[in-house]
mmCIF file of C-alpha atoms and ligand atoms in Angstrom:
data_model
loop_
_atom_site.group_PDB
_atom_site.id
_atom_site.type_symbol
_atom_site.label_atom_id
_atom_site.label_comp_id
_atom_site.label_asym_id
_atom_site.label_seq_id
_atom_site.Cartn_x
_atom_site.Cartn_y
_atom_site.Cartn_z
ATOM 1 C CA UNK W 22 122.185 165.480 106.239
ATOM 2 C CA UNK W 23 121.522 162.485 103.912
ATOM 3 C CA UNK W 24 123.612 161.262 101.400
ATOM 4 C CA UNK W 25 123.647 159.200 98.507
ATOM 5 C CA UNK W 26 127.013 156.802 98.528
ATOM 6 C CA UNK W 27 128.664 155.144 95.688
ATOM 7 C CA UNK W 28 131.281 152.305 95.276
ATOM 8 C CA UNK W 29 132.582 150.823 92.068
ATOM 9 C CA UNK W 30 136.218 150.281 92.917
ATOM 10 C CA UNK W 31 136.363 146.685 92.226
ATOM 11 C CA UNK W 32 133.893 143.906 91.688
ATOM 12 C CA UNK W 33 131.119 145.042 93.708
ATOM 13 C CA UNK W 34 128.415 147.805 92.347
ATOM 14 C CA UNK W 35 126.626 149.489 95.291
ATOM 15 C CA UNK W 36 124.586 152.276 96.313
ATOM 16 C CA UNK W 37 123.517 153.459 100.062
ATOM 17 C CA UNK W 38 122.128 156.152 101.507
ATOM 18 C CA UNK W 39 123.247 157.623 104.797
ATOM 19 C CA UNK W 40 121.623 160.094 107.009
ATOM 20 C CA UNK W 41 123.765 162.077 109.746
ATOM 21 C CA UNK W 42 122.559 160.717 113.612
ATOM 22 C CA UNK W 43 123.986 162.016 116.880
ATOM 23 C CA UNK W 44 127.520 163.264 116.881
ATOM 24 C CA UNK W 45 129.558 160.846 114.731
ATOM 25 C CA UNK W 46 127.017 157.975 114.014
ATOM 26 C CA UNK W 47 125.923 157.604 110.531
ATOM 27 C CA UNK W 48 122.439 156.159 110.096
ATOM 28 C CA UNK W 49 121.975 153.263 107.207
ATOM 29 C CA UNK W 50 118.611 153.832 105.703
ATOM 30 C CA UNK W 51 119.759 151.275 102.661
ATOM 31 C CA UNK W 52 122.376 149.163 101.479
ATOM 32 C CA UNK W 53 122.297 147.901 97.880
ATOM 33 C CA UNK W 54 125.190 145.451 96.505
ATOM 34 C CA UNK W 55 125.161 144.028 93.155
ATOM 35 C CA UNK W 56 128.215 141.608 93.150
ATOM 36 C CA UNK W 57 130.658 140.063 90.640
ATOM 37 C CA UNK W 58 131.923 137.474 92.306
ATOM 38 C CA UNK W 59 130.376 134.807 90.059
ATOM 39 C CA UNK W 60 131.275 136.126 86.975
ATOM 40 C CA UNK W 61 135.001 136.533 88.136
ATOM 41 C CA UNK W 62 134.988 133.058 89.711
ATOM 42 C CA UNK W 63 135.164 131.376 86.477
ATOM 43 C CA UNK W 64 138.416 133.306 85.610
ATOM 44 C CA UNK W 65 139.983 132.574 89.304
ATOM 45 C CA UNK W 66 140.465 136.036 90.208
ATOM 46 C CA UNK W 67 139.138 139.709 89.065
ATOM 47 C CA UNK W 68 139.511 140.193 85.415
ATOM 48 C CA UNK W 69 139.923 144.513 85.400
ATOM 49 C CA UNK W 70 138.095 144.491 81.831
ATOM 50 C CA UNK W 71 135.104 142.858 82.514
ATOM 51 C CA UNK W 72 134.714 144.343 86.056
ATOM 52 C CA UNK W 73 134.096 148.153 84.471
ATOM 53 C CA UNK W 74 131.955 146.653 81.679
ATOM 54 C CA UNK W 75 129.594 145.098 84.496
ATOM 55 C CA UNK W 76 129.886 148.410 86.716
ATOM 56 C CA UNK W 77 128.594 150.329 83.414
ATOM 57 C CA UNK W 78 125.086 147.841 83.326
ATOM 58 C CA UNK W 79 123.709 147.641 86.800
ATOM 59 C CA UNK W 80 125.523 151.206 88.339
ATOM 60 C CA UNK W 81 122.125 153.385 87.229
ATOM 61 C CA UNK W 82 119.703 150.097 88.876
ATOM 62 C CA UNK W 83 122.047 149.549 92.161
ATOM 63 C CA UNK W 84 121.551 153.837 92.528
ATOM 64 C CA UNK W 85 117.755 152.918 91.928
ATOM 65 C CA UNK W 86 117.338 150.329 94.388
ATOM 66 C CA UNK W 87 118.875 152.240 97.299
ATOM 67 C CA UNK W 88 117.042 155.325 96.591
ATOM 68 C CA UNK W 89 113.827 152.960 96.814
ATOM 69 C CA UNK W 90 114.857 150.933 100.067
ATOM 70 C CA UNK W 91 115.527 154.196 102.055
ATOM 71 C CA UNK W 92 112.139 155.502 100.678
ATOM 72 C CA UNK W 93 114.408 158.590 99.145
ATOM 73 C CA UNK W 94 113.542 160.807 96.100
ATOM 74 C CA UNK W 95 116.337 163.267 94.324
ATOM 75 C CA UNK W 96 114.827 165.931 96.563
ATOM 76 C CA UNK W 97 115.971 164.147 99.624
ATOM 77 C CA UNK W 98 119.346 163.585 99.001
ATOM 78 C CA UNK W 99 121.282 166.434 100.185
ATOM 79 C CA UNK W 100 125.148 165.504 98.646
ATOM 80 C CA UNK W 101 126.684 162.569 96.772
ATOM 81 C CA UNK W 102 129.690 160.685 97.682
ATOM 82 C CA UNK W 103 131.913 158.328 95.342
ATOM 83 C CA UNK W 104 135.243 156.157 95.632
ATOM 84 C CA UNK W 105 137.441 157.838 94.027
ATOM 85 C CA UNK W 106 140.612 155.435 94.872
ATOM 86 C CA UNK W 107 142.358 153.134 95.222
ATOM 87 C CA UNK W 108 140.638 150.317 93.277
ATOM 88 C CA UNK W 109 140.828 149.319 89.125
ATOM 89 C CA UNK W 110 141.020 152.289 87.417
ATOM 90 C CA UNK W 111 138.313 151.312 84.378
ATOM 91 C CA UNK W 112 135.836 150.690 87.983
ATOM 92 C CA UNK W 113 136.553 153.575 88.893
ATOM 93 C CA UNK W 114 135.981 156.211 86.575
ATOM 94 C CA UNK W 115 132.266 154.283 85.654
ATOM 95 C CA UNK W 116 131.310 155.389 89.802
ATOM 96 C CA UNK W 117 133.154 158.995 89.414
ATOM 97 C CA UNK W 118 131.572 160.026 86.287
ATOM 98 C CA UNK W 119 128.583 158.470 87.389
ATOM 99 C CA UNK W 120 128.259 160.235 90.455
ATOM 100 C CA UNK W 121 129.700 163.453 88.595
ATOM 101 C CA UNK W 122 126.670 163.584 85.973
ATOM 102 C CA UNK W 123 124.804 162.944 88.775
ATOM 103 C CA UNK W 124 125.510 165.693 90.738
ATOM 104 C CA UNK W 125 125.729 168.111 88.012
ATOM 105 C CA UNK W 126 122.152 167.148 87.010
ATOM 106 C CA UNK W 127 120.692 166.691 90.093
ATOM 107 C CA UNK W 128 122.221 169.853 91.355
ATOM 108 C CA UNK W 129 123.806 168.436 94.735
ATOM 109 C CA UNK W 130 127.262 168.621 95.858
ATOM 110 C CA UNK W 131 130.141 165.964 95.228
ATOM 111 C CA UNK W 132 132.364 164.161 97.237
ATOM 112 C CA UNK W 133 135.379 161.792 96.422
ATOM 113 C CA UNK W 134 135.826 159.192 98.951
ATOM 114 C CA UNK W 135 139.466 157.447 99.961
ATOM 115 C CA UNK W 136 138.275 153.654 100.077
ATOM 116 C CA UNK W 137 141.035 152.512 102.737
ATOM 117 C CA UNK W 138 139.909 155.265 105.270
ATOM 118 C CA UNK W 139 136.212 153.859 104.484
ATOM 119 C CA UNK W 140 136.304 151.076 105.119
ATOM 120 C CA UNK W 141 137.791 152.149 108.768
ATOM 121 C CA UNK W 142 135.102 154.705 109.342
ATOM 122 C CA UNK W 143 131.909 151.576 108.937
ATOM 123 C CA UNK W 144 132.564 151.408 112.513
ATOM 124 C CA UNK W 145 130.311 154.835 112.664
ATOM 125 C CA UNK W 146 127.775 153.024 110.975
ATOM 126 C CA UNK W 147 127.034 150.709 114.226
ATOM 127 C CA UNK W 148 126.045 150.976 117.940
ATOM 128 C CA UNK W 149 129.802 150.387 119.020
ATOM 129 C CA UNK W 150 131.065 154.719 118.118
ATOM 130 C CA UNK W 151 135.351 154.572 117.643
ATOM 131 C CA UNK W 152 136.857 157.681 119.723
ATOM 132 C CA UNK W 153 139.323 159.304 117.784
ATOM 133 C CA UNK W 154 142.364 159.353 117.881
ATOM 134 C CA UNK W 155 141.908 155.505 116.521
ATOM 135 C CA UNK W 156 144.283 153.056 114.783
ATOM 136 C CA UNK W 157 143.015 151.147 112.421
ATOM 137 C CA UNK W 158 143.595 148.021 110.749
ATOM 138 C CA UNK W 159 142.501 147.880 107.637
ATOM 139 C CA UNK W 160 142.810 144.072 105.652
ATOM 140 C CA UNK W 161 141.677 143.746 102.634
ATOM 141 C CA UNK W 162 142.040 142.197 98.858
ATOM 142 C CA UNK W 163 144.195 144.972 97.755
ATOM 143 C CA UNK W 164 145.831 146.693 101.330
ATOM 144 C CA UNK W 165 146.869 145.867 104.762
ATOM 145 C CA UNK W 166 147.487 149.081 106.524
ATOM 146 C CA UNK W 167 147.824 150.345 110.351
ATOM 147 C CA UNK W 168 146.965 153.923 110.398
ATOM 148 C CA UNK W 169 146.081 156.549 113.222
ATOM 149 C CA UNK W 170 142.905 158.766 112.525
ATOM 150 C CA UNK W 171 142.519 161.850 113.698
ATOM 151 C CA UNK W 172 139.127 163.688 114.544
ATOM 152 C CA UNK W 173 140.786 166.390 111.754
ATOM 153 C CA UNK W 174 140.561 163.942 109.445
ATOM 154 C CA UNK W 175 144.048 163.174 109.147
ATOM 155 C CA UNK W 176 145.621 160.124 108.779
ATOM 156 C CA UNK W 177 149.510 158.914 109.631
ATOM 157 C CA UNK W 178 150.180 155.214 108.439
ATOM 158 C CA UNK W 179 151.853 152.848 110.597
ATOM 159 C CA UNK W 180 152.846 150.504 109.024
ATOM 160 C CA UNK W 181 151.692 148.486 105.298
ATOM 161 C CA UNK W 182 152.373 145.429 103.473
ATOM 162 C CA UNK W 183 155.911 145.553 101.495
ATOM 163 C CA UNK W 184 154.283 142.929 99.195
ATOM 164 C CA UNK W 185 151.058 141.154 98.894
ATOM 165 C CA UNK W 186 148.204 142.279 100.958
ATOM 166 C CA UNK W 187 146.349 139.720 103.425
ATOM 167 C CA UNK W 188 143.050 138.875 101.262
ATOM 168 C CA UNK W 189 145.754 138.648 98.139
ATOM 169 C CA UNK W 190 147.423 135.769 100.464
ATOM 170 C CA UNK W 191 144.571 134.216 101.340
ATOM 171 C CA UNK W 192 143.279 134.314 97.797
ATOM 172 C CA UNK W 193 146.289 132.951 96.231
ATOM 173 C CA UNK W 194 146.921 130.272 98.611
ATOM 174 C CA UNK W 195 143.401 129.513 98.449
ATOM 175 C CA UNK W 196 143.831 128.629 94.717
ATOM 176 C CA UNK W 197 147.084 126.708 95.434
ATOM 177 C CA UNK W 198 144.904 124.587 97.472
ATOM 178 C CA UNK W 199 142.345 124.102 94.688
ATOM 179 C CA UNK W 200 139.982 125.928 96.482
ATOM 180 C CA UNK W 201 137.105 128.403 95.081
ATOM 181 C CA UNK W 202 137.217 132.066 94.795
ATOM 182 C CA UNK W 203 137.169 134.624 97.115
ATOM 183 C CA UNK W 204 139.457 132.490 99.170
ATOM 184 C CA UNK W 205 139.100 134.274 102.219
ATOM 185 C CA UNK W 206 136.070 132.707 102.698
ATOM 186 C CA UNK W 207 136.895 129.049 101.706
ATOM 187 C CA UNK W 208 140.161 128.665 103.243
ATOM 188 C CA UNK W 209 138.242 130.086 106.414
ATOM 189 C CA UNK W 210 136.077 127.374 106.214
ATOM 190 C CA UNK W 211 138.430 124.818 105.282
ATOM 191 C CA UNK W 212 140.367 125.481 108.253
ATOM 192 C CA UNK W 213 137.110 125.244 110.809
ATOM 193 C CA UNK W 214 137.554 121.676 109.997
ATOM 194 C CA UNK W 215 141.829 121.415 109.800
ATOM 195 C CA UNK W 216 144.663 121.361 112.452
ATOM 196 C CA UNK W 217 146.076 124.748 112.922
ATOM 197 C CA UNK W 218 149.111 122.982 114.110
ATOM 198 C CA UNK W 219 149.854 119.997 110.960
ATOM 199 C CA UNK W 220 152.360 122.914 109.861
ATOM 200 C CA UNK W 221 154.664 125.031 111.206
ATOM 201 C CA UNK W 222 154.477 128.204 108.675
ATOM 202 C CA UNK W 223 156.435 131.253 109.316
ATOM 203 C CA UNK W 224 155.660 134.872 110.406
ATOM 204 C CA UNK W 225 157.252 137.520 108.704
ATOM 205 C CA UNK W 226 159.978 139.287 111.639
ATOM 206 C CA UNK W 227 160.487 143.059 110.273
ATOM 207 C CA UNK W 228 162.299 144.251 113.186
ATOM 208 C CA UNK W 229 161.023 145.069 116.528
ATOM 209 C CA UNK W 230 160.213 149.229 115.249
ATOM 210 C CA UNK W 231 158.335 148.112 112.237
ATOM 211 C CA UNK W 232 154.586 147.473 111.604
ATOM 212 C CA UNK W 233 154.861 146.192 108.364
ATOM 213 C CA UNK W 234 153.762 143.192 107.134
ATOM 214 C CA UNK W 235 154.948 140.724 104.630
ATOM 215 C CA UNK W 236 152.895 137.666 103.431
ATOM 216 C CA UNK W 237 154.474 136.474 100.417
ATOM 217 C CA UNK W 238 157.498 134.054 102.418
ATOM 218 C CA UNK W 239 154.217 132.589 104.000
ATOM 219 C CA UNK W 240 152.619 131.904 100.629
ATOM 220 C CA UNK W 241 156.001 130.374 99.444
ATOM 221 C CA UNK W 242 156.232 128.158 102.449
ATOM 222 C CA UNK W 243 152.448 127.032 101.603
ATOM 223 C CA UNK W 244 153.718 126.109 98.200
ATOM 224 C CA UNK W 245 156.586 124.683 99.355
ATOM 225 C CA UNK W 246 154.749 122.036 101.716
ATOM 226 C CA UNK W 247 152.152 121.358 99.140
ATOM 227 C CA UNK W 248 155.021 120.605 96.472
ATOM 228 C CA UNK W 249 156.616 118.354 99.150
ATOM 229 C CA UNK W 250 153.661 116.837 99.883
ATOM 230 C CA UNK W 251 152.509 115.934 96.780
ATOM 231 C CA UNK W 252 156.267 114.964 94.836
ATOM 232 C CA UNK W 253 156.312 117.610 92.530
ATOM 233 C CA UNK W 254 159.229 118.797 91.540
ATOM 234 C CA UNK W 255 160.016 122.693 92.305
ATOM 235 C CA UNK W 256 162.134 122.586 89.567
ATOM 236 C CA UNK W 257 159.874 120.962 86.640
ATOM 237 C CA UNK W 258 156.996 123.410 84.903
ATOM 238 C CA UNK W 259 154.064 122.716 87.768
ATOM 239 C CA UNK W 260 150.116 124.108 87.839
ATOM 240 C CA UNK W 261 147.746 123.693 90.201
ATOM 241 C CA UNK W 262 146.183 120.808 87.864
ATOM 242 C CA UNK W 263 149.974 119.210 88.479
ATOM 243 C CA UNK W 264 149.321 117.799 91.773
ATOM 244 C CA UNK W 265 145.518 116.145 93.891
ATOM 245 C CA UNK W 266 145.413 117.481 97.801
ATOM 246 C CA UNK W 267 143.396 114.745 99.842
ATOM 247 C CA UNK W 268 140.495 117.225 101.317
ATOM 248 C CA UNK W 269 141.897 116.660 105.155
ATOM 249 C CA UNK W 270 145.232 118.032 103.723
ATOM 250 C CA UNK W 271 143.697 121.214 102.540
ATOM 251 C CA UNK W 272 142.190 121.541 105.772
ATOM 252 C CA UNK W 273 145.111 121.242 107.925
ATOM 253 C CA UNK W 274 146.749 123.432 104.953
ATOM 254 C CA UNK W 275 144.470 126.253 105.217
ATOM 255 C CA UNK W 276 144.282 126.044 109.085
ATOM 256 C CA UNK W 277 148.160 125.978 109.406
ATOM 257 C CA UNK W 278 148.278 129.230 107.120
ATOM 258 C CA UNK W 279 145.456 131.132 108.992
ATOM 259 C CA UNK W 280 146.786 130.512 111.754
ATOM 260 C CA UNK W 281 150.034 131.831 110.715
ATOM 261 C CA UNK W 282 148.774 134.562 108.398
ATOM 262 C CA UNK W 283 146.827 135.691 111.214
ATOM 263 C CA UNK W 284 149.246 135.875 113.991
ATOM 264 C CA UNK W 285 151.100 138.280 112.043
ATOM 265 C CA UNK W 286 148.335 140.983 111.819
ATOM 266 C CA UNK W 287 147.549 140.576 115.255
ATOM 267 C CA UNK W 288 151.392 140.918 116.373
ATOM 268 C CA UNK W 289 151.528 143.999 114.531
ATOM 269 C CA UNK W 290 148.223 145.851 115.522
ATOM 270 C CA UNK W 291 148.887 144.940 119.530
ATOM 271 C CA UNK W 292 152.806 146.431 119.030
ATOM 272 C CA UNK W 293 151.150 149.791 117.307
ATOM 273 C CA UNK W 294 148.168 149.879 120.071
ATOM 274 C CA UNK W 295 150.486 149.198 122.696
ATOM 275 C CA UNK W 296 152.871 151.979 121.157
ATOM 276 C CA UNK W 297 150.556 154.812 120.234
ATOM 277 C CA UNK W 298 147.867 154.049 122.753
ATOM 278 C CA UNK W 299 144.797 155.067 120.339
ATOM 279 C CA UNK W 300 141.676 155.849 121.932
ATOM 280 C CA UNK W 301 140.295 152.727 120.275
ATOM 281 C CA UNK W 302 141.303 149.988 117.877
ATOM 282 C CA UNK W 303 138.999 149.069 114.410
ATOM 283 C CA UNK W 304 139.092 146.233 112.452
ATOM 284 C CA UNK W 305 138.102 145.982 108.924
ATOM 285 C CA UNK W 306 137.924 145.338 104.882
ATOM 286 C CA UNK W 307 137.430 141.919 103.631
ATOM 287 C CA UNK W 308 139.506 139.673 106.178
ATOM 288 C CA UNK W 309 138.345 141.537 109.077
ATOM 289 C CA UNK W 310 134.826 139.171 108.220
ATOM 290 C CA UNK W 311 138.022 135.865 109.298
ATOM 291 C CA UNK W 312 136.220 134.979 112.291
ATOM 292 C CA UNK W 313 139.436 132.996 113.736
ATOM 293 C CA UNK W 314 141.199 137.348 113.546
ATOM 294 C CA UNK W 315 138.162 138.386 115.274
ATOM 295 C CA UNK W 316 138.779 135.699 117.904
ATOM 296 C CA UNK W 317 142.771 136.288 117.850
ATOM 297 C CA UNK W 318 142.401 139.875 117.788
ATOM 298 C CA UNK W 319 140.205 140.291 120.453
ATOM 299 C CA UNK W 320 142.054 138.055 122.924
ATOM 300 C CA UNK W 321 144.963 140.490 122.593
ATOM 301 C CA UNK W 322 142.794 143.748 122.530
ATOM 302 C CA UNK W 323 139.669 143.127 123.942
ATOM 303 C CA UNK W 324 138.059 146.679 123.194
ATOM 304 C CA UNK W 325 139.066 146.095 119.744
ATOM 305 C CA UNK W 326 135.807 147.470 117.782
ATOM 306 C CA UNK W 327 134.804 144.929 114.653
ATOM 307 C CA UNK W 328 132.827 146.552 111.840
ATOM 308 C CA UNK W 329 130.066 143.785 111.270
ATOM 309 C CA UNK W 330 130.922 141.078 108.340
ATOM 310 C CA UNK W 331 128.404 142.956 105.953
ATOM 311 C CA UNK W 332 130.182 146.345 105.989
ATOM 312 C CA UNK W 333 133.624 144.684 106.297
ATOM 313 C CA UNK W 334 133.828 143.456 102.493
ATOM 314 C CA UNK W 335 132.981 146.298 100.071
ATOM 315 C CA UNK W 336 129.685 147.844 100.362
ATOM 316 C CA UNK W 337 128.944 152.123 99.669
ATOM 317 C CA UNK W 338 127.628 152.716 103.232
ATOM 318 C CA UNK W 339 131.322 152.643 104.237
ATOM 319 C CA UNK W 340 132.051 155.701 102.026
ATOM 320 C CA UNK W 341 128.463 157.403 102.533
ATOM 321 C CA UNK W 342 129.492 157.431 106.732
ATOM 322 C CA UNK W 343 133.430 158.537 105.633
ATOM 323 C CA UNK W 344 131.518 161.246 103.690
ATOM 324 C CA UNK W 345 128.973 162.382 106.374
ATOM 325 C CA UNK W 346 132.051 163.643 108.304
ATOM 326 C CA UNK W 347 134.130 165.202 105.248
ATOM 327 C CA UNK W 348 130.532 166.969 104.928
ATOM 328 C CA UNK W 349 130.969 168.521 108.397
ATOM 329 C CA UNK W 350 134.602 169.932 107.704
ATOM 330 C CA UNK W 351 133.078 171.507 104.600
ATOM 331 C CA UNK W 352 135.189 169.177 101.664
ATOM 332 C CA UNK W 353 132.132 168.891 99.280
ATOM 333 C CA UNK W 354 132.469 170.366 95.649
ATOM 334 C CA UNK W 355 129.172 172.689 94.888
ATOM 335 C CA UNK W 356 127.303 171.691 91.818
ATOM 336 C CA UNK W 357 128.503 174.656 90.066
ATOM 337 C CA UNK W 358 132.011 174.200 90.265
ATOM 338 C CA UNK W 359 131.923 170.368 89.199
ATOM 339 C CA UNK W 360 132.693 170.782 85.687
ATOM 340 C CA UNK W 361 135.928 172.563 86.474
ATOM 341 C CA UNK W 362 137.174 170.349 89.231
ATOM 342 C CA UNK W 363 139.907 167.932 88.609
ATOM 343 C CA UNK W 364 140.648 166.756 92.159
ATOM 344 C CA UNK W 365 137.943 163.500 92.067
ATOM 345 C CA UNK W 366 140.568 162.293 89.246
ATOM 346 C CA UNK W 367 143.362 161.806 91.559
ATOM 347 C CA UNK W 368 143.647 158.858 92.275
HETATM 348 O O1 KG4 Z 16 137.535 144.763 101.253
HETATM 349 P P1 KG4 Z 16 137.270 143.770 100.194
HETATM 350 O O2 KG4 Z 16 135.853 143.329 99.960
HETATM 351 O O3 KG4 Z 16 137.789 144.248 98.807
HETATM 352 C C1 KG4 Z 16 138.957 145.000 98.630
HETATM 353 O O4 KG4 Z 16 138.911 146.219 98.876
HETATM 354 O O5 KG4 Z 16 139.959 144.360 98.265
HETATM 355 O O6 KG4 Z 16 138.187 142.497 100.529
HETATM 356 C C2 KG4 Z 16 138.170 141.357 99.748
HETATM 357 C C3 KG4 Z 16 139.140 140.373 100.352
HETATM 358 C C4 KG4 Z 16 139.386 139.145 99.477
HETATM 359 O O7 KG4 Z 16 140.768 138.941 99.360
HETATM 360 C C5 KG4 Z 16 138.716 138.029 100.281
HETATM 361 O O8 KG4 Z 16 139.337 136.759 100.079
HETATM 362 C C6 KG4 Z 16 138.907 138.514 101.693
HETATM 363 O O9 KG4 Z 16 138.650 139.901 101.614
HETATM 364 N N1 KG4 Z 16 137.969 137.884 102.631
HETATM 365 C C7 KG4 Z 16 138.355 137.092 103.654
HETATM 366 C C8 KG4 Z 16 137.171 136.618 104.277
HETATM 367 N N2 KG4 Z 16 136.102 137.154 103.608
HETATM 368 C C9 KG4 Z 16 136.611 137.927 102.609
HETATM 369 N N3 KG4 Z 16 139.583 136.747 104.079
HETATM 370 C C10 KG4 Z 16 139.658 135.918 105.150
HETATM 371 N N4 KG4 Z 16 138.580 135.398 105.774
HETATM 372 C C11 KG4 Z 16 137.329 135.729 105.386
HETATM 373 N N5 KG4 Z 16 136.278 135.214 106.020
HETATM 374 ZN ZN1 ZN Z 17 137.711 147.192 99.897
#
């Protein structure tokens, strides 16, 4: 079975196509990603508006491309696959009615894809096959979520984030620090070169029964330090143009609140593994690329499976391999009965 993948969900446009290997592995024959991140970088952060408008120029080209790489015409492509949610809603309705006209032109089945369970099941994508049952950590710009997969394709969440996800904290503190966007990435590297230890920041304690997270008294207590440190005053109007970090201070800033940020999802995921006693662990979304959680994580679970850095961070092979297993439990939506069906809508 081969399948043509879609993603629009936020600020990445991409296409793949998947084939079906041997038992659960999913085969990448391409991998297209068109991303947004410079356009957005100028505003700080995603702007929703202008993330749709982009989707709606280079969604037909991305489709294109990855048809091309895996040396795939129409006629090859057995079923389509598209996020349907979560993600910006203007996003994504340009990938479902995309993939919709699509499917009802090129006469091939639909699926819509659950983008937190996707970007779990990338691990089928490599050498390293999860056994199911599996809980999974998922950490990304929008969610941080334990859940247990079953082989039935059911899911039971663990435990979530009662307020900002992980890549949310590192992208906010990242721009507390005056540091670029996507944060993850630069307060990763600002830390290689930063004491872990200059601060003491605190974890989040939820009670020893819960696998939630919180990151937002973490971000605080990163504000805090850089208002002490620089004499502003909490109390008068501040921005980040209020107050000059010397670059050493960012370091040790951004090491301090790794360090921190990522003791907490590893405290979490070894209490749940340790709990529910999955058959295996997987790591990933955006953060799970944080090389110093890899590190962490590992030391605590060492058969803790990482889905590689370029599948971690939003891609459409992570939905095409989701798919190739909804396609086995029969979930697709024949051609024919597209036009009525409302179900890719809810999101
Ligand atoms: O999964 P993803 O690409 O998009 C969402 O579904 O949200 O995750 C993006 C998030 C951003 O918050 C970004 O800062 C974070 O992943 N991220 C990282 C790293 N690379 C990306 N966070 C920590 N360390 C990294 N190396
Ligand atoms: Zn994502």
């Amino acid at each position: 079975m081969k399948i043509l993948a879609i993603e629009s969900s936020c600020d990445e446009t991409a296409a793949a196509v998947v084939e079906s290997a041997s038992n659960t592995k999913a085969k990448l024959l391409s991998n297209v990603i068109s991303s947004q991140v410079e356009i957005h970088a100028q505003f700080g952060g995603v702007v929703p508006e202008v993330a749709a408008r982009s989707h709606i120029e280079v969604i037909l080209p991305v489709i294109g491309q990855a048809l091309k790489e895996a040396h795939s015409k129409w006629d090859d492509i057995d079923a389509i696959a598209v996020t349907r949610g979560p993600g910006l809603i203007g996003s994504l309705i340009i990938g479902v009615m995309t993939a919709k006209t699509l499917a009802i032109s090129k006469n091939k089945p639909l699926i819509g894809v659950n983008h937190i369970w996707a970007h779990a099941f990338a691990a089928f994508l490599t050498d390293n096959q999860p056994s199911f049952p599996f809980l999974a950590l998922t950490v990304s710009g929008g969610h941080t979520t334990l859940s247990l997969y079953e082989q039935s394709l059911s899911r039971k969440i663990i435990g979530e984030t009662l307020d900002d996800a992980a890549g949310e904290a590192f992208d906010k503190v990242a721009k507390l620090l005056g540091l670029p966007y996507p944060g993850g990435p630069a307060i990763s590297a600002a830390a290689e070169n930063g004491n872990e230890d200059a601060y003491n920041f605190p974890t989040a304690n939820l009670g020893k029964d819960s696998f939630d997270f919180s990151f937002s008294g973490l971000k605080t207590a990163v504000l805090r330090q850089v208002l002490e440190i620089t004499g502003v005053n909490p109390g008068a109007k501040y921005t980040q143009k209020s107050y000059r970090l010397d670059e050493q201070t960012v370091n040790d800033l951004a090491a301090s609140f790794q360090k921190a940020a990522v003791k907490a999802l590893v405290k979490q995921t070894q209490k749940a593994y340790l709990q529910f006693q999955p058959k295996s662990v997987v790591v990933g979304g955006g953060v799970a690329c944080n090389s110093y959680l890899r590190t962490k994580l590992t030391q605590s679970i060492p058969g803790a499976i990482f889905v590689p850095p370029v599948l971690c961070t939003d891609n459409a092979a992570m939905i095409g391999a989701l798919a190739l297993q909804m396609a086995e439990k029969d979930l697709f939506t024949k051609p024919q009965n597209l036009l009525a069906d409302s179900s890719l809508y809810i999101i």
